[in-house]
Amino acid sequence: MKRALGVSVYPDHSDVEKDKAYLKKASECGFSRIFMSMLEVTEGKEVVKEKFSSLISYAKSLGFETILDVAPNIFDELQISYDDMTFFYETGADGIRLDVGFDGNKEAKLTFNPFDLAIELNMSNDVAYLDNILTYEANVPFLYGCHNFYPQEGTALPYDFFERCSVRFKKQGIRTAAFINSQEGKLGPWDINDGLPTLELHRHLPVEVQAKHLFATGLIDDVIIGNAYASDEELEILGNLNRYQLELAVEFADQASEVEKTIVLSEQHFRRGDITDQVVRSTEVRKKYQNEKNPSHDNTQEFQVGDVVIGNDEFGKYKNELQIVLQPHQDERKNKVGQITEKELLLLDFVKPWTKFRFKEK
């Protein structure tokens, strides 16, 4: 399934012109979906419809898909029914996210609405919710999944729980989404906003590390910035991100040679299928560069987790083989040419047998 980047907007807490400027910039950076909050509306039905339809229409002109986040109180407030999706269709939305669940049959029926609106489910529960809906023969192409975000420090999901929840959706072929946290955004749906990530471990990480992590899991198709407004720099960094292959940020050692830098940055790497615990081995490069000299340097210290090393001239047939260190060890036949940045070390867990990966210089 193709992967997408998204942003969030909060029309009941923001200025429409700021929202439009934000969406324009995001569009220019390759973002293509919007999480739009409709949890807090207090105005009348027609006022609400006009406000949201105006912004959604502008978003459509930029190529965005918009999912409205709705809660049961909204239906009472606006005097509308789950059995009639006309109101949401008239706003121009492409779907609605159900903040709470029903009995399974209800959700399945909603996927057959006459407007082909997507029905997005809450993914952040490790229960057989989706399985129940599917037993009622839901219209699967119009069924999405999206995790929650968590405004309060310390309350977002732990990774193992997130993984179990996500697998339930991914194994059924459902399109999935999760939230990352801008380090600049201050706006969300509530008066508490310590950031809006799905995973607690992401809360204070750079946006690109969060996104790389979610994509690397293979469980998330769409990565959405939960809070507004992300900075232009954050949008640009995410827009330039490789969504389909892990690219590790590397800081080079001062003595790294041009040949070593070329091996690191210019080649398609993959981890050997017959893995070892000590290192990630990228072995094809040694064949290509077997005739390139590689004198020893930075080779007497103990290598640490995340160090990028390349076999030097003393390593015989393994000369110019690239490795990423997973366990500290010492071997003078290897040169340390750089290291994975500290905040990206968590990504090494996702370099599995045959995983394809690249490097980018930090």
PDB file of C-alpha atoms in Angstrom, residues 101-275:
ATOM      1  CA  GLY A 101     -17.176   2.210  18.577  1.00  0.00           C
ATOM      2  CA  PHE A 102     -20.567   0.563  18.164  1.00  0.00           C
ATOM      3  CA  ASP A 103     -21.634  -3.071  17.872  1.00  0.00           C
ATOM      4  CA  GLY A 104     -19.741  -3.994  14.694  1.00  0.00           C
ATOM      5  CA  ASN A 105     -22.799  -4.287  12.529  1.00  0.00           C
ATOM      6  CA  LYS A 106     -23.310  -0.508  12.737  1.00  0.00           C
ATOM      7  CA  GLU A 107     -19.772   0.210  11.514  1.00  0.00           C
ATOM      8  CA  ALA A 108     -20.128  -2.345   8.724  1.00  0.00           C
ATOM      9  CA  LYS A 109     -23.328  -0.683   7.519  1.00  0.00           C
ATOM     10  CA  LEU A 110     -21.662   2.726   7.573  1.00  0.00           C
ATOM     11  CA  THR A 111     -19.055   1.526   5.068  1.00  0.00           C
ATOM     12  CA  PHE A 112     -21.893   1.127   2.558  1.00  0.00           C
ATOM     13  CA  ASN A 113     -22.993   4.765   2.816  1.00  0.00           C
ATOM     14  CA  PRO A 114     -24.178   6.119  -0.563  1.00  0.00           C
ATOM     15  CA  PHE A 115     -21.493   8.819  -0.650  1.00  0.00           C
ATOM     16  CA  ASP A 116     -18.536   6.401  -0.484  1.00  0.00           C
ATOM     17  CA  LEU A 117     -17.215   8.137   2.603  1.00  0.00           C
ATOM     18  CA  ALA A 118     -14.430   6.231   4.342  1.00  0.00           C
ATOM     19  CA  ILE A 119     -15.113   5.071   7.891  1.00  0.00           C
ATOM     20  CA  GLU A 120     -11.994   5.305  10.011  1.00  0.00           C
ATOM     21  CA  LEU A 121     -11.725   3.230  13.189  1.00  0.00           C
ATOM     22  CA  ASN A 122      -9.783   3.804  16.383  1.00  0.00           C
ATOM     23  CA  MET A 123      -6.783   1.454  16.292  1.00  0.00           C
ATOM     24  CA  SER A 124      -5.492   2.055  19.820  1.00  0.00           C
ATOM     25  CA  ASN A 125      -7.169  -0.912  21.522  1.00  0.00           C
ATOM     26  CA  ASP A 126      -5.879  -4.476  21.598  1.00  0.00           C
ATOM     27  CA  VAL A 127      -9.302  -6.085  21.212  1.00  0.00           C
ATOM     28  CA  ALA A 128     -11.124  -7.947  18.433  1.00  0.00           C
ATOM     29  CA  TYR A 129     -13.054  -4.813  17.423  1.00  0.00           C
ATOM     30  CA  LEU A 130     -12.024  -4.949  13.763  1.00  0.00           C
ATOM     31  CA  ASP A 131     -12.612  -8.701  13.540  1.00  0.00           C
ATOM     32  CA  ASN A 132     -16.153  -8.176  14.774  1.00  0.00           C
ATOM     33  CA  ILE A 133     -16.833  -5.530  12.128  1.00  0.00           C
ATOM     34  CA  LEU A 134     -15.423  -7.736   9.389  1.00  0.00           C
ATOM     35  CA  THR A 135     -17.705 -10.621  10.393  1.00  0.00           C
ATOM     36  CA  TYR A 136     -20.580  -8.316   9.414  1.00  0.00           C
ATOM     37  CA  GLU A 137     -19.161  -8.139   5.866  1.00  0.00           C
ATOM     38  CA  ALA A 138     -17.953  -4.554   5.934  1.00  0.00           C
ATOM     39  CA  ASN A 139     -17.035  -2.793   2.679  1.00  0.00           C
ATOM     40  CA  VAL A 140     -13.310  -3.133   3.329  1.00  0.00           C
ATOM     41  CA  PRO A 141     -11.934  -0.594   0.793  1.00  0.00           C
ATOM     42  CA  PHE A 142     -13.854   2.096   2.712  1.00  0.00           C
ATOM     43  CA  LEU A 143     -12.609   0.965   6.114  1.00  0.00           C
ATOM     44  CA  TYR A 144      -9.531   2.751   7.526  1.00  0.00           C
ATOM     45  CA  GLY A 145      -7.709   2.523  10.841  1.00  0.00           C
ATOM     46  CA  CYS A 146      -6.079   5.360  12.770  1.00  0.00           C
ATOM     47  CA  HIS A 147      -4.444   5.397  16.184  1.00  0.00           C
ATOM     48  CA  ASN A 148      -5.217   7.995  18.841  1.00  0.00           C
ATOM     49  CA  PHE A 149      -2.891  10.767  19.938  1.00  0.00           C
ATOM     50  CA  TYR A 150      -2.190  11.619  23.581  1.00  0.00           C
ATOM     51  CA  PRO A 151      -1.867  15.268  24.702  1.00  0.00           C
ATOM     52  CA  GLN A 152      -0.707  14.494  28.261  1.00  0.00           C
ATOM     53  CA  GLU A 153       2.953  13.698  28.925  1.00  0.00           C
ATOM     54  CA  GLY A 154       3.411  10.059  29.876  1.00  0.00           C
ATOM     55  CA  THR A 155       0.055   8.786  28.547  1.00  0.00           C
ATOM     56  CA  ALA A 156       0.805   7.720  24.955  1.00  0.00           C
ATOM     57  CA  LEU A 157       1.152   4.092  23.907  1.00  0.00           C
ATOM     58  CA  PRO A 158       4.156   1.894  24.715  1.00  0.00           C
ATOM     59  CA  TYR A 159       5.662   0.318  21.612  1.00  0.00           C
ATOM     60  CA  ASP A 160       4.764  -3.312  22.325  1.00  0.00           C
ATOM     61  CA  PHE A 161       1.093  -2.444  22.846  1.00  0.00           C
ATOM     62  CA  PHE A 162       1.083  -0.246  19.733  1.00  0.00           C
ATOM     63  CA  GLU A 163       2.500  -3.144  17.742  1.00  0.00           C
ATOM     64  CA  ARG A 164      -0.155  -5.607  18.911  1.00  0.00           C
ATOM     65  CA  CYS A 165      -2.945  -3.150  18.103  1.00  0.00           C
ATOM     66  CA  SER A 166      -1.521  -2.345  14.682  1.00  0.00           C
ATOM     67  CA  VAL A 167      -0.975  -5.957  13.642  1.00  0.00           C
ATOM     68  CA  ARG A 168      -4.709  -6.590  14.056  1.00  0.00           C
ATOM     69  CA  PHE A 169      -5.408  -4.054  11.298  1.00  0.00           C
ATOM     70  CA  LYS A 170      -2.415  -4.644   9.070  1.00  0.00           C
ATOM     71  CA  LYS A 171      -2.970  -8.383   8.739  1.00  0.00           C
ATOM     72  CA  GLN A 172      -6.454  -7.635   7.365  1.00  0.00           C
ATOM     73  CA  GLY A 173      -5.088  -5.280   4.701  1.00  0.00           C
ATOM     74  CA  ILE A 174      -6.649  -2.179   6.290  1.00  0.00           C
ATOM     75  CA  ARG A 175      -5.069   1.191   5.568  1.00  0.00           C
ATOM     76  CA  THR A 176      -3.447   2.401   8.797  1.00  0.00           C
ATOM     77  CA  ALA A 177      -2.369   5.721  10.282  1.00  0.00           C
ATOM     78  CA  ALA A 178      -0.657   7.037  13.403  1.00  0.00           C
ATOM     79  CA  PHE A 179       0.405  10.411  14.764  1.00  0.00           C
ATOM     80  CA  ILE A 180       3.772  12.036  15.306  1.00  0.00           C
ATOM     81  CA  ASN A 181       4.540  15.156  17.281  1.00  0.00           C
ATOM     82  CA  SER A 182       5.853  18.458  15.940  1.00  0.00           C
ATOM     83  CA  GLN A 183       8.365  20.005  18.323  1.00  0.00           C
ATOM     84  CA  GLU A 184       7.067  23.439  17.284  1.00  0.00           C
ATOM     85  CA  GLY A 185       3.285  22.958  17.211  1.00  0.00           C
ATOM     86  CA  LYS A 186       1.235  24.228  20.166  1.00  0.00           C
ATOM     87  CA  LEU A 187      -2.285  23.684  18.871  1.00  0.00           C
ATOM     88  CA  GLY A 188      -4.529  20.684  19.498  1.00  0.00           C
ATOM     89  CA  PRO A 189      -8.134  19.904  20.460  1.00  0.00           C
ATOM     90  CA  TRP A 190      -7.786  20.388  24.220  1.00  0.00           C
ATOM     91  CA  ASP A 191      -6.373  22.893  26.710  1.00  0.00           C
ATOM     92  CA  ILE A 192      -3.583  20.448  27.614  1.00  0.00           C
ATOM     93  CA  ASN A 193      -1.005  19.948  24.883  1.00  0.00           C
ATOM     94  CA  ASP A 194       2.270  18.305  25.811  1.00  0.00           C
ATOM     95  CA  GLY A 195       2.491  17.191  22.204  1.00  0.00           C
ATOM     96  CA  LEU A 196       0.233  14.863  20.240  1.00  0.00           C
ATOM     97  CA  PRO A 197       2.036  11.587  19.434  1.00  0.00           C
ATOM     98  CA  THR A 198       0.664   8.078  19.311  1.00  0.00           C
ATOM     99  CA  LEU A 199       3.824   6.591  20.866  1.00  0.00           C
ATOM    100  CA  GLU A 200       5.221   7.959  24.121  1.00  0.00           C
ATOM    101  CA  LEU A 201       8.802   7.301  23.048  1.00  0.00           C
ATOM    102  CA  HIS A 202       8.258   9.753  20.169  1.00  0.00           C
ATOM    103  CA  ARG A 203       7.145  12.735  22.231  1.00  0.00           C
ATOM    104  CA  HIS A 204      10.497  14.558  22.312  1.00  0.00           C
ATOM    105  CA  LEU A 205      12.168  13.118  19.225  1.00  0.00           C
ATOM    106  CA  PRO A 206      12.709  15.021  15.950  1.00  0.00           C
ATOM    107  CA  VAL A 207       9.799  14.557  13.534  1.00  0.00           C
ATOM    108  CA  GLU A 208      11.877  12.708  10.972  1.00  0.00           C
ATOM    109  CA  VAL A 209      12.977  10.081  13.501  1.00  0.00           C
ATOM    110  CA  GLN A 210       9.372   9.540  14.567  1.00  0.00           C
ATOM    111  CA  ALA A 211       8.245   9.135  10.954  1.00  0.00           C
ATOM    112  CA  LYS A 212      11.136   6.854  10.037  1.00  0.00           C
ATOM    113  CA  HIS A 213      10.273   4.685  13.031  1.00  0.00           C
ATOM    114  CA  LEU A 214       6.586   4.367  12.139  1.00  0.00           C
ATOM    115  CA  PHE A 215       7.318   3.561   8.505  1.00  0.00           C
ATOM    116  CA  ALA A 216      10.081   1.110   9.494  1.00  0.00           C
ATOM    117  CA  THR A 217       7.630  -0.939  11.547  1.00  0.00           C
ATOM    118  CA  GLY A 218       5.828  -1.858   8.328  1.00  0.00           C
ATOM    119  CA  LEU A 219       2.575  -1.409  10.241  1.00  0.00           C
ATOM    120  CA  ILE A 220       1.673   2.205   9.398  1.00  0.00           C
ATOM    121  CA  ASP A 221       0.764   3.532   5.955  1.00  0.00           C
ATOM    122  CA  ASP A 222       0.024   7.176   6.791  1.00  0.00           C
ATOM    123  CA  VAL A 223       2.022   9.307   9.221  1.00  0.00           C
ATOM    124  CA  ILE A 224       0.155  12.386  10.449  1.00  0.00           C
ATOM    125  CA  ILE A 225       1.525  15.318  12.430  1.00  0.00           C
ATOM    126  CA  GLY A 226      -0.880  15.510  15.378  1.00  0.00           C
ATOM    127  CA  ASN A 227      -0.351  19.080  16.523  1.00  0.00           C
ATOM    128  CA  ALA A 228      -0.398  22.328  14.589  1.00  0.00           C
ATOM    129  CA  TYR A 229       1.457  24.091  13.313  1.00  0.00           C
ATOM    130  CA  ALA A 230       4.598  22.189  12.389  1.00  0.00           C
ATOM    131  CA  SER A 231       7.431  24.476  11.297  1.00  0.00           C
ATOM    132  CA  ASP A 232       8.308  24.926   7.638  1.00  0.00           C
ATOM    133  CA  GLU A 233      11.582  23.130   8.346  1.00  0.00           C
ATOM    134  CA  GLU A 234       9.770  20.126   9.823  1.00  0.00           C
ATOM    135  CA  LEU A 235       7.412  19.946   6.847  1.00  0.00           C
ATOM    136  CA  GLU A 236      10.315  20.131   4.413  1.00  0.00           C
ATOM    137  CA  ILE A 237      12.316  17.464   6.247  1.00  0.00           C
ATOM    138  CA  LEU A 238       9.354  15.101   6.254  1.00  0.00           C
ATOM    139  CA  GLY A 239       8.594  15.870   2.630  1.00  0.00           C
ATOM    140  CA  ASN A 240      12.111  14.775   1.683  1.00  0.00           C
ATOM    141  CA  LEU A 241      11.896  11.586   3.731  1.00  0.00           C
ATOM    142  CA  ASN A 242      12.152   8.215   2.001  1.00  0.00           C
ATOM    143  CA  ARG A 243       8.825   6.608   2.961  1.00  0.00           C
ATOM    144  CA  TYR A 244       9.652   3.192   1.543  1.00  0.00           C
ATOM    145  CA  GLN A 245      13.203   2.491   2.645  1.00  0.00           C
ATOM    146  CA  LEU A 246      15.007   3.157   5.902  1.00  0.00           C
ATOM    147  CA  GLU A 247      17.621   5.897   5.550  1.00  0.00           C
ATOM    148  CA  LEU A 248      19.907   6.164   8.566  1.00  0.00           C
ATOM    149  CA  ALA A 249      21.496   9.502   9.451  1.00  0.00           C
ATOM    150  CA  VAL A 250      25.270   9.104   9.785  1.00  0.00           C
ATOM    151  CA  GLU A 251      27.907  11.456  11.182  1.00  0.00           C
ATOM    152  CA  PHE A 252      31.300  10.796   9.608  1.00  0.00           C
ATOM    153  CA  ALA A 253      34.580  10.454  11.490  1.00  0.00           C
ATOM    154  CA  ASP A 254      37.156  13.110  10.633  1.00  0.00           C
ATOM    155  CA  GLN A 255      39.472  10.539   9.039  1.00  0.00           C
ATOM    156  CA  ALA A 256      36.847   8.844   6.868  1.00  0.00           C
ATOM    157  CA  SER A 257      38.182   8.669   3.305  1.00  0.00           C
ATOM    158  CA  GLU A 258      36.341   9.617   0.143  1.00  0.00           C
ATOM    159  CA  VAL A 259      36.152   5.961  -0.855  1.00  0.00           C
ATOM    160  CA  GLU A 260      34.591   5.091   2.500  1.00  0.00           C
ATOM    161  CA  LYS A 261      32.108   7.952   2.237  1.00  0.00           C
ATOM    162  CA  THR A 262      31.191   6.780  -1.264  1.00  0.00           C
ATOM    163  CA  ILE A 263      30.617   3.237  -0.004  1.00  0.00           C
ATOM    164  CA  VAL A 264      28.380   4.561   2.774  1.00  0.00           C
ATOM    165  CA  LEU A 265      26.359   7.146   0.867  1.00  0.00           C
ATOM    166  CA  SER A 266      26.228   5.982  -2.758  1.00  0.00           C
ATOM    167  CA  GLU A 267      25.330   2.316  -2.474  1.00  0.00           C
ATOM    168  CA  GLN A 268      22.141   0.358  -1.961  1.00  0.00           C
ATOM    169  CA  HIS A 269      22.763  -1.654   1.207  1.00  0.00           C
ATOM    170  CA  PHE A 270      20.950  -4.681   2.527  1.00  0.00           C
ATOM    171  CA  ARG A 271      21.539  -6.872   5.537  1.00  0.00           C
ATOM    172  CA  ARG A 272      22.678 -10.400   4.797  1.00  0.00           C
ATOM    173  CA  GLY A 273      20.022 -13.014   5.304  1.00  0.00           C
ATOM    174  CA  ASP A 274      22.263 -15.189   7.484  1.00  0.00           C
ATOM    175  CA  ILE A 275      22.501 -12.624  10.257  1.00  0.00           C
TER     176      ILE A 275
END
